[in-house]
Short mmCIF file of C-alpha atoms and ligand atoms in Angstrom, two decimals:
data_model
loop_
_atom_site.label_atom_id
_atom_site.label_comp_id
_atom_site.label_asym_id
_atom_site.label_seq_id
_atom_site.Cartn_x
_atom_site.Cartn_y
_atom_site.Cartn_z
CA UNK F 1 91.95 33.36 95.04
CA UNK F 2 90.45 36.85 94.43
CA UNK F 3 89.44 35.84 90.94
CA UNK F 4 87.43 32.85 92.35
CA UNK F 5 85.87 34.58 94.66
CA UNK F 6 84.60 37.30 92.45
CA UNK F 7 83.80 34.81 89.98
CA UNK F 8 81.51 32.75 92.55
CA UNK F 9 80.16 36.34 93.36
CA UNK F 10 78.52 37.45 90.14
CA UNK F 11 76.19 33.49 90.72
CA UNK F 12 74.99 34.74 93.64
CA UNK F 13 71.65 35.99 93.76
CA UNK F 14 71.28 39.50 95.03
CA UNK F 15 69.09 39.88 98.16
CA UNK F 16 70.35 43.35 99.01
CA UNK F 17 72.63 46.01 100.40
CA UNK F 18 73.63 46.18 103.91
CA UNK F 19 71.57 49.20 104.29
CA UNK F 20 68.58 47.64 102.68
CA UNK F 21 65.36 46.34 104.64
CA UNK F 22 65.03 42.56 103.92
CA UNK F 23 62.40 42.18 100.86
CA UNK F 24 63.78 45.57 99.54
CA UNK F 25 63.80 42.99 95.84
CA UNK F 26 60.67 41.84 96.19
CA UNK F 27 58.90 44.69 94.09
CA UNK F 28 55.43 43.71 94.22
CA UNK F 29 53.42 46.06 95.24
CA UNK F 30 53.01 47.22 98.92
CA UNK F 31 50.81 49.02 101.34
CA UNK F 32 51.72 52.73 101.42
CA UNK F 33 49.68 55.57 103.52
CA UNK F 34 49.70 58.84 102.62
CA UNK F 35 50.17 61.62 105.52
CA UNK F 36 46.65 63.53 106.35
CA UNK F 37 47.05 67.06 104.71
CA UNK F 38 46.65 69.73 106.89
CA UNK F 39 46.89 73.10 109.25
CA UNK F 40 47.52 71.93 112.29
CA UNK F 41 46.74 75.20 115.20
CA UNK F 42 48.07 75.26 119.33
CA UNK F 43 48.93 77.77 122.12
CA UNK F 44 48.34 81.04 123.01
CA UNK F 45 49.41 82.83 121.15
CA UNK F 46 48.43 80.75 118.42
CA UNK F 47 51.42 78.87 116.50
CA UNK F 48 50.14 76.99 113.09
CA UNK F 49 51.92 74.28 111.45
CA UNK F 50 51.11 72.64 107.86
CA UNK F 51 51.95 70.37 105.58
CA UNK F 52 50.08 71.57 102.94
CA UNK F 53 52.32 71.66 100.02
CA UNK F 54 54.29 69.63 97.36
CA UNK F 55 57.13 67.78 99.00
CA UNK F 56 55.73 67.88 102.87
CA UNK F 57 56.15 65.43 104.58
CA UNK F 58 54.67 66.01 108.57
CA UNK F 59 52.36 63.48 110.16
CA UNK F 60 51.38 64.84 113.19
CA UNK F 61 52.75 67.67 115.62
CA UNK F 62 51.23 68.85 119.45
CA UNK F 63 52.47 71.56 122.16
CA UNK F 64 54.54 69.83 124.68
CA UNK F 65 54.24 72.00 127.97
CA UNK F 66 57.97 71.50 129.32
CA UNK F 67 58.03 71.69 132.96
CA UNK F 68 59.28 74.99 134.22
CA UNK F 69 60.21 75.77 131.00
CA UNK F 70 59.98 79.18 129.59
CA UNK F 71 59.70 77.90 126.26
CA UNK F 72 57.00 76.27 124.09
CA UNK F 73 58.01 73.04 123.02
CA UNK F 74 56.44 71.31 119.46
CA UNK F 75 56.98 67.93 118.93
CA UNK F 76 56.78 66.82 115.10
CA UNK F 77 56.35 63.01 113.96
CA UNK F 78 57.85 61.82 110.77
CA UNK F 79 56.80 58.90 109.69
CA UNK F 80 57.64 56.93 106.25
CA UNK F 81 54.99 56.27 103.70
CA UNK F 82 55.70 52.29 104.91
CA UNK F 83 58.22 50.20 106.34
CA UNK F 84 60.56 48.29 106.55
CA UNK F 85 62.81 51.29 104.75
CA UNK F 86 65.92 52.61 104.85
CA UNK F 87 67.48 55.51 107.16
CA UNK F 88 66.58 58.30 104.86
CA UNK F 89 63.70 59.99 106.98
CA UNK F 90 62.45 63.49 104.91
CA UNK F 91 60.69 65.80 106.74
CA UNK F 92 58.99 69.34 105.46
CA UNK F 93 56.36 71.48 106.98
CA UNK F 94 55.96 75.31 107.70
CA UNK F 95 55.64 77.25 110.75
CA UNK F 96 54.48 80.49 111.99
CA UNK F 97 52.69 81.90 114.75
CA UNK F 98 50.44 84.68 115.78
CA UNK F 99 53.42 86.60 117.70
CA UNK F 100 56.94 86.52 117.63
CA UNK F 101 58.15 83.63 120.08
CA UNK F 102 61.05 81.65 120.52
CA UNK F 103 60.21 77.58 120.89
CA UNK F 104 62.01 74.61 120.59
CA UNK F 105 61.10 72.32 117.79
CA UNK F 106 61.93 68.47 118.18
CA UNK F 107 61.48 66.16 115.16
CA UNK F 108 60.64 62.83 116.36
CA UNK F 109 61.08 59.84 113.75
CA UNK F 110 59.36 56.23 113.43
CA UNK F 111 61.90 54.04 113.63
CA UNK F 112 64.99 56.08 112.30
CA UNK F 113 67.85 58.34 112.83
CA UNK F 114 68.04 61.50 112.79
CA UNK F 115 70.03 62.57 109.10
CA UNK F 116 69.48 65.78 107.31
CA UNK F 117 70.60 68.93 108.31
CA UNK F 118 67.25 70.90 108.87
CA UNK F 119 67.18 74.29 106.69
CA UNK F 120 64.82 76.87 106.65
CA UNK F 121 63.60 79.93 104.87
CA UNK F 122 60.97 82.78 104.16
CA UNK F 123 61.11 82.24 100.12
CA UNK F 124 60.55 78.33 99.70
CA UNK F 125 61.28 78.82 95.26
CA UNK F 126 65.09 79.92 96.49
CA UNK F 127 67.15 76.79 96.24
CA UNK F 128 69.61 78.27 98.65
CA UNK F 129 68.09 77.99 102.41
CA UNK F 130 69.77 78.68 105.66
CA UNK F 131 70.76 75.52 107.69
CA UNK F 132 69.93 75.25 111.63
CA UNK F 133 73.58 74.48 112.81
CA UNK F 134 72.94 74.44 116.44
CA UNK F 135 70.58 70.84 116.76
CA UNK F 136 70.66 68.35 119.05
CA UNK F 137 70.62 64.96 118.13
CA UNK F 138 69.31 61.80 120.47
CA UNK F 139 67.99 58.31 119.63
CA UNK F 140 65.29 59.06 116.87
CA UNK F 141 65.06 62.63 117.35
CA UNK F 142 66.49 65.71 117.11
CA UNK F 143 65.53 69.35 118.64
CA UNK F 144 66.33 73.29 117.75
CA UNK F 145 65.81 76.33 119.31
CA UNK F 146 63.67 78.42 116.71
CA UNK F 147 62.52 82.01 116.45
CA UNK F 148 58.77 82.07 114.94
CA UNK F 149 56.52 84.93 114.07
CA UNK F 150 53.36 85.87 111.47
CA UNK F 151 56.05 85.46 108.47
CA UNK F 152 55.78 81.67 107.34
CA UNK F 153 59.13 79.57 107.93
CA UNK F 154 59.43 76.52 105.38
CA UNK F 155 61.56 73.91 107.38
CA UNK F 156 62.55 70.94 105.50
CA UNK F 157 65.51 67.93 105.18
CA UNK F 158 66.68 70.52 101.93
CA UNK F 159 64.63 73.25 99.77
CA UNK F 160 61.97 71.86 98.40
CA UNK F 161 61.66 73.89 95.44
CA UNK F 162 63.85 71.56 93.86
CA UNK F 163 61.43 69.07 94.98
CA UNK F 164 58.64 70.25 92.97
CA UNK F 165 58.41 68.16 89.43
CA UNK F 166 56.55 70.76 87.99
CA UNK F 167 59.16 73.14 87.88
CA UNK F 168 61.27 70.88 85.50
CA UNK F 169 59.96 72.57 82.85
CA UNK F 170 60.47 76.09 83.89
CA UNK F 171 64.43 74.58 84.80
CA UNK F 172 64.87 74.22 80.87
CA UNK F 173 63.68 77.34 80.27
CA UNK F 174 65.21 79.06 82.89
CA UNK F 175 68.48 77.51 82.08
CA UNK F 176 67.84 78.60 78.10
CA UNK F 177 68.37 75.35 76.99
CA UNK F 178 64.54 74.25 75.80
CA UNK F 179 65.53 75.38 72.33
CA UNK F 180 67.84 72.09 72.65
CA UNK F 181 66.10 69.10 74.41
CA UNK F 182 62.52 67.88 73.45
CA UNK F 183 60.90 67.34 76.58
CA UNK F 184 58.60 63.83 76.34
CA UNK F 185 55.97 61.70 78.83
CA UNK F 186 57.45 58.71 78.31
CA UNK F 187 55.07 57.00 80.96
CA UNK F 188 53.14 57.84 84.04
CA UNK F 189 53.77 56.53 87.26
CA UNK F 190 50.72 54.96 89.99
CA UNK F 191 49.80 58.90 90.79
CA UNK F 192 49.06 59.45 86.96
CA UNK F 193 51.85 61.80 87.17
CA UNK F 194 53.93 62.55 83.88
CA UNK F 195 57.53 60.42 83.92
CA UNK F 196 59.56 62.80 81.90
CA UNK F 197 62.23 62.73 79.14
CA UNK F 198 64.61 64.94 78.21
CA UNK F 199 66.22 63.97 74.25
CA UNK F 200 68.55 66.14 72.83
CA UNK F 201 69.61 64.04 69.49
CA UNK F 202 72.43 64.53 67.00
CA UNK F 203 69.43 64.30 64.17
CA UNK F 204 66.30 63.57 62.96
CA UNK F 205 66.84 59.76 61.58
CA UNK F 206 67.64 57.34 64.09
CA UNK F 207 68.16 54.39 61.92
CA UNK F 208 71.24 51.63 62.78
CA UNK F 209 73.34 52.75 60.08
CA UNK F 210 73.20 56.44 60.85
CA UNK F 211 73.75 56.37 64.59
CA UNK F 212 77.02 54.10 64.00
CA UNK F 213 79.85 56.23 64.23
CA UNK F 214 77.79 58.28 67.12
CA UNK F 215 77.43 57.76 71.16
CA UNK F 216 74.42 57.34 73.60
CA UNK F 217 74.97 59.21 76.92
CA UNK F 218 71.95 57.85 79.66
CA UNK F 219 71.15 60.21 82.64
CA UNK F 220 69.12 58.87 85.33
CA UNK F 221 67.96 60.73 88.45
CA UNK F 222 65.68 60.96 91.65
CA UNK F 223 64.59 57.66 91.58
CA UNK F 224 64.86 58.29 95.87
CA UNK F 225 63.09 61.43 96.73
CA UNK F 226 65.24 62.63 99.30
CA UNK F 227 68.13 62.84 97.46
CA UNK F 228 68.29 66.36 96.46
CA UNK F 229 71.96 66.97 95.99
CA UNK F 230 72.55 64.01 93.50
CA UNK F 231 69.60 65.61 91.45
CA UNK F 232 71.02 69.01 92.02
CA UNK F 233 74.32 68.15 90.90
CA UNK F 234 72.66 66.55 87.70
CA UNK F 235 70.75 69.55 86.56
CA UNK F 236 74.17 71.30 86.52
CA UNK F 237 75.67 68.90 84.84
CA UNK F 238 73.36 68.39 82.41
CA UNK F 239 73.30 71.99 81.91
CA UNK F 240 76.75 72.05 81.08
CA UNK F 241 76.29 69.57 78.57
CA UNK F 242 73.86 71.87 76.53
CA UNK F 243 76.48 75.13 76.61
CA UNK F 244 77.23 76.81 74.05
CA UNK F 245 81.17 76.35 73.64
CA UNK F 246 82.80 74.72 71.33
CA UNK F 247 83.73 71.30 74.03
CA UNK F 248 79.69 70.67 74.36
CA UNK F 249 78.82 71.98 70.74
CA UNK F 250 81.14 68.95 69.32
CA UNK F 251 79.72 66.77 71.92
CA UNK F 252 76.22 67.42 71.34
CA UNK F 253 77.00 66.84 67.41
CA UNK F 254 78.58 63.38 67.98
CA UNK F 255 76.24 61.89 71.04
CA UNK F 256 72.63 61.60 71.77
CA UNK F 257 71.99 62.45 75.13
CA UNK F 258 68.64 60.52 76.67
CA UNK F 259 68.15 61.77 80.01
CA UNK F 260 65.35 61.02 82.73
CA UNK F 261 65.40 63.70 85.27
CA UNK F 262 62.77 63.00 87.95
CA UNK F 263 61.79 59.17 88.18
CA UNK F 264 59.74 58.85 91.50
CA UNK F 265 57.54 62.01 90.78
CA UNK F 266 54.72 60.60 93.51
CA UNK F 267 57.11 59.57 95.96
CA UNK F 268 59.01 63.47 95.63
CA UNK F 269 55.68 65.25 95.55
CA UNK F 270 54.34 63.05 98.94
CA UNK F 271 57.17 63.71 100.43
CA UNK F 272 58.57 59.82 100.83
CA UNK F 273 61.52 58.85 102.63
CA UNK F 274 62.66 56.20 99.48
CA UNK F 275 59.99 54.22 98.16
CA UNK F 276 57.45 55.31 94.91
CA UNK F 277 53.19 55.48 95.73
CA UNK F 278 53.47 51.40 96.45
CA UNK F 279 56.16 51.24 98.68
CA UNK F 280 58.87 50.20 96.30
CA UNK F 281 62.50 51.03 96.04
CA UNK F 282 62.23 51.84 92.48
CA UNK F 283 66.26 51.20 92.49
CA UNK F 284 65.78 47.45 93.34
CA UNK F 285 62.77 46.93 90.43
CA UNK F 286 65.10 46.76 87.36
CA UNK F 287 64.96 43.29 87.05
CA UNK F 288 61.04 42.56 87.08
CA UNK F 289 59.61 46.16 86.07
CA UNK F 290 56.76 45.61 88.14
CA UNK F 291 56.52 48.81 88.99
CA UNK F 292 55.03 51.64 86.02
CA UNK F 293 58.29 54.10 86.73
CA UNK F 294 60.54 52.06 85.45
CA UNK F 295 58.82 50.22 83.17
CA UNK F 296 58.27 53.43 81.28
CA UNK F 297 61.62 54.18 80.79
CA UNK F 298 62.78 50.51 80.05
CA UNK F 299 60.76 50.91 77.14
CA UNK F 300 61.58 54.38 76.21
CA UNK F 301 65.49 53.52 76.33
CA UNK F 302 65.39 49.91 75.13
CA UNK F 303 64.84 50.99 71.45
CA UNK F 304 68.13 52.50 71.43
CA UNK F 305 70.10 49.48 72.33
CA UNK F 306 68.82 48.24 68.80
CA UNK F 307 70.79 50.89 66.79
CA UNK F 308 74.33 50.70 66.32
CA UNK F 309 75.79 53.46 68.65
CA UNK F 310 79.84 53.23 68.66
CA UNK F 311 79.83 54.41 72.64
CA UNK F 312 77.24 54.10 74.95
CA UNK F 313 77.84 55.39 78.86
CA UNK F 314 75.36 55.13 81.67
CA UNK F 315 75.02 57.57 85.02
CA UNK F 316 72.62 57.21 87.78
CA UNK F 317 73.18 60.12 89.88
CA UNK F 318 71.83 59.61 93.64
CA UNK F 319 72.62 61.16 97.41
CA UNK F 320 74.29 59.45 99.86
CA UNK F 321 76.55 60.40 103.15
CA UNK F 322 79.62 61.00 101.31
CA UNK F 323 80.74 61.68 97.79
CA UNK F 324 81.70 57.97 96.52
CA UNK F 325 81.73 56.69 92.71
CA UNK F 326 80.16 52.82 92.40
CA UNK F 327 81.58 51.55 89.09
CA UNK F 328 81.12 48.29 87.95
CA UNK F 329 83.75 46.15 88.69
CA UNK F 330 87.40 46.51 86.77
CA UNK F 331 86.76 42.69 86.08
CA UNK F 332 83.81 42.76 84.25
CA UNK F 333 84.24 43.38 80.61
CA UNK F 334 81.48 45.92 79.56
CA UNK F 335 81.57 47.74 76.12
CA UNK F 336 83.97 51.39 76.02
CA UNK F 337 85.59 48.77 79.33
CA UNK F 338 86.87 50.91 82.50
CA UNK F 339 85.53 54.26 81.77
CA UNK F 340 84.35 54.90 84.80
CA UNK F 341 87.84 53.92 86.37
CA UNK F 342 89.05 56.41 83.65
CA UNK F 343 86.72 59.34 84.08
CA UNK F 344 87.06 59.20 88.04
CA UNK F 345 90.43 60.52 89.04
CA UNK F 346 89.55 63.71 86.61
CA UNK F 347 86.43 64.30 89.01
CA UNK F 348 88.43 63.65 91.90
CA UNK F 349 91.18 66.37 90.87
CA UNK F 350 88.65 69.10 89.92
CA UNK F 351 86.71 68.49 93.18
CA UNK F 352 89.52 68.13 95.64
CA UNK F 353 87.74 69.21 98.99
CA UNK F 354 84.74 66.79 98.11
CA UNK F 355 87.07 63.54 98.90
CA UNK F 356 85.70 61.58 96.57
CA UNK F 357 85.78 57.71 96.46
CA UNK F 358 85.67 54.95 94.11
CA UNK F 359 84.21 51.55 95.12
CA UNK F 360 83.23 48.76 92.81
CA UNK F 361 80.70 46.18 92.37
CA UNK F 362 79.30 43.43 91.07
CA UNK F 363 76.82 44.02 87.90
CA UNK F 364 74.40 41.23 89.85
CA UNK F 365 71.67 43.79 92.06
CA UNK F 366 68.65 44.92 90.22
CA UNK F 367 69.51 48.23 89.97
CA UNK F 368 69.35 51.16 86.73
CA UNK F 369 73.28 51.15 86.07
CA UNK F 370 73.46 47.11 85.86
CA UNK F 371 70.38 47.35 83.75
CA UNK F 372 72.17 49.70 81.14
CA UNK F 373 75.32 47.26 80.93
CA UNK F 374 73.31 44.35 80.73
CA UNK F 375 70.71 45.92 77.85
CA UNK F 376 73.73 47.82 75.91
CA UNK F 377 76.77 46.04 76.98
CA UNK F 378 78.19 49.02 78.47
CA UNK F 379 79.69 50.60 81.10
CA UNK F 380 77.70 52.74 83.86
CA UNK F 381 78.46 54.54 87.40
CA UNK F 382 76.07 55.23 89.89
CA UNK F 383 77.12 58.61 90.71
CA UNK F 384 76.75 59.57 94.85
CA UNK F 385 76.89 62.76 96.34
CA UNK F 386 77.02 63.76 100.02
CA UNK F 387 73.40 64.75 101.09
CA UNK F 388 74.62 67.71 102.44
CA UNK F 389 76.71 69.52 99.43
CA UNK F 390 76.28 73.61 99.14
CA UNK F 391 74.82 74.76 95.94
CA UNK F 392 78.17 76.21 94.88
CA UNK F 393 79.90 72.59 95.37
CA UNK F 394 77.10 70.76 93.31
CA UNK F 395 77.52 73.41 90.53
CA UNK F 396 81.82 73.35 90.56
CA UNK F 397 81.03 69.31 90.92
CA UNK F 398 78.27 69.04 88.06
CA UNK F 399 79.85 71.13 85.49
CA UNK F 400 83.50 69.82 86.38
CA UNK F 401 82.24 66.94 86.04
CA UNK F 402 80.27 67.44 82.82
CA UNK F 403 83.42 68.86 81.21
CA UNK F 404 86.20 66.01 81.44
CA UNK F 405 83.67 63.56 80.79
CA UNK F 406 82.88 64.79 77.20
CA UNK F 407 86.15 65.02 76.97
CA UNK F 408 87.08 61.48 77.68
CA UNK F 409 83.46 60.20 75.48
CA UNK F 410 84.90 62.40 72.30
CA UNK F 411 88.42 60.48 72.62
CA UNK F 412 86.59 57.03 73.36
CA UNK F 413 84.56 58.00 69.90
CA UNK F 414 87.86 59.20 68.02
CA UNK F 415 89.06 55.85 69.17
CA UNK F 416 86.63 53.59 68.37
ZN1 ZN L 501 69.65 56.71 95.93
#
């Protein structure tokens, strides 16, 4: 009975996720708007807000005069770049004010819920800032108590340095890895802005004969802007591939590693809740490639599905509300078949407090994982982590991570 209905399943054309608005698969372009950059000024004593940086996202904000209140009151609206969308509203601004003052600050959304923990800070490159623990939550908005002075606050959904694309580069070098990976423009998306690729290949030649005997790793990430932790977790992972001990020194020698850091550049710069400059879930547009993002890397990877790699493994890493692994199903027969059911409970152990999941599905949505098994024949995972993950957790989680999976690719290799 199962087997039927899974089997009827995979026929079914894909219209969505629950979570998904309704033409969330129809990529053709849409109607975006772009916030209004700017310093916005109110009260006496003056208190300035702005959204005028990389990764902002505030659409309007006024002085609400509360009635017998002592306090100043300033009401933000957050508003997507279009809709329908789903619940992932990103918010950043800064704050300061002429004099030290308490106020209470109330994000109000368009048509969402209130998700990300709001954290703040004085230095916005640190990628640690502090949360605001004490918030109170009601139907499409949320409010805070906040103490404000002349030193600038950066508020924001999480830090936005690791928002900024730019700073890719500097990552590489910062992480003293650049000596490894060749860092390409495969593409650029509707904002002109550079879609990046990161190669780090076992040689020179890449002909058919020469890569058989070798493995393909694919690394996909930030195709949704908000999802900071998923991209977080990546960069340490992908880190830990390019150490210098001897586990990722044999690994590096036996598998090309292809990775694609920052997909949605516009949509992460304009501070977008999901979507890329035209309103598309970029995650839904791997079927058509309407949409320049990920047409550029569909042509960047496809090349490689026409040399004769002896494993090939896919991850999508993304951010979600919990830590959860979507393999594709045990049923479906994909090329190195189950790894993913393999690899997980070795994440699972090494990340015990994180809880992690495993749920499966069907290779049938238009998403970046199906489109690796169904161009390569291969397994692929789209990896989730909980939006709200400390730094330390993403590192233990990336590198963890990064560690028992070369471990499990060199065996598959050995194997094959
Ligand atoms: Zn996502």
């Amino acid at each position: 009975m199962s087997l039927f209905i899974l089997s009827c399943s995979t026929t079914e054309p894909f219209t969505g996720y629950s979570y998904d608005p309704p033409d969330a698969t129809d990529t053709r372009d849409k109607l975006t708007e772009l916030q209004k950059k700017r310093t916005i000024g109110f009260g006496e004593p003056k208190i300035w807000i702005s959204n005028e940086f990389n990764a902002a996202r505030l659409n309007d904000a006024w002085l609400v005069k509360g009635r017998g209140e002592a306090l100043d009151t300033i009401r933000v609206r957050i508003e997507p770049e279009n809709a329908p969308i789903n619940n992932s509203p990103w918010y950043g601004f800064k704050l300061w004010s002429d004099a030290p003052q308490e106020v209470i600050l109330q994000l109000h959304y368009a048509d969402a819920r209130h998700r990300y923990v709001p954290k703040w800070t004085h230095k916005p490159e640190s990628s640690i800032w502090q949360p605001i623990d004490s918030v109170s939550i009601t139907a499409g908005a949320a409010s805070m108590l906040l103490s404000i002075g002349p030193e600038v606050k950066w508020i924001a959904a999480h830090p936005t340095n690791a928002n900024d694309f730019l700073g890719l580069t500097n990552y590489l070098e910062a992480s003293g890895i650049s000596d490894l990976v060749q860092s390409d423009t495969v593409g650029y998306s509707h904002g002109k802005r550079g879609i990046i690729e990161w190669k780090t290949q076992i040689e020179a030649s890449t002909t058919a004969e020469e890569m058989s005997g070798s493995g393909l790793l694919l690394l996909f990430s930030r195709q949704h802007p908000p999802e900071v932790s998923g991209y977080r977790t990546f960069l340490h992972f992908y880190k830990r591939l390019h150490a210098s001990d001897q586990l990722a020194l044999q690994f590096r020698e036996a598998f090309t590693i292809l990775a694609y850091p920052m997909m949605n550049p516009d949509g992460v710069v304009e501070g977008h809740w999901r979507h890329n400059l035209k309103g598309i879930d970029l995650n839904r547009d791997w079927e058509y490639f309407r949409q320049p993002e990920t047409r550029a890397i569909r042509d960047a990877v496809s090349p490689y599905a026409e040399l004769d790699y002896s494993v090939v493994y896919g991850i999508d890493f993304h951010s979600t509300n919990e830590n959860v692994f979507y393999p594709i199903n045990e049923e479906v027969v994909t090329g190195i078949d189950n790894f993913t059911q393999r690899w997980f409970p070795f994440v699972a152990e090494a990340n015990p407090a994180l809880n992690f999941r495993s749920e499966e599905f069907e290779p049938n949505s238009p998403i970046s994982k199906n489109w690796v098994y169904k161009t390569f024949g291969t397994d692929a995972l789209t990896f989730e982590v909980d939006d709200e993950l400390s730094e330390e957790a993403m590192k233990q989680l990336g590198e963890s991570a990064a560690e028992s999976l070369m471990t499990l690719l060199l065996e598959e290799l050995k194997g094959q």
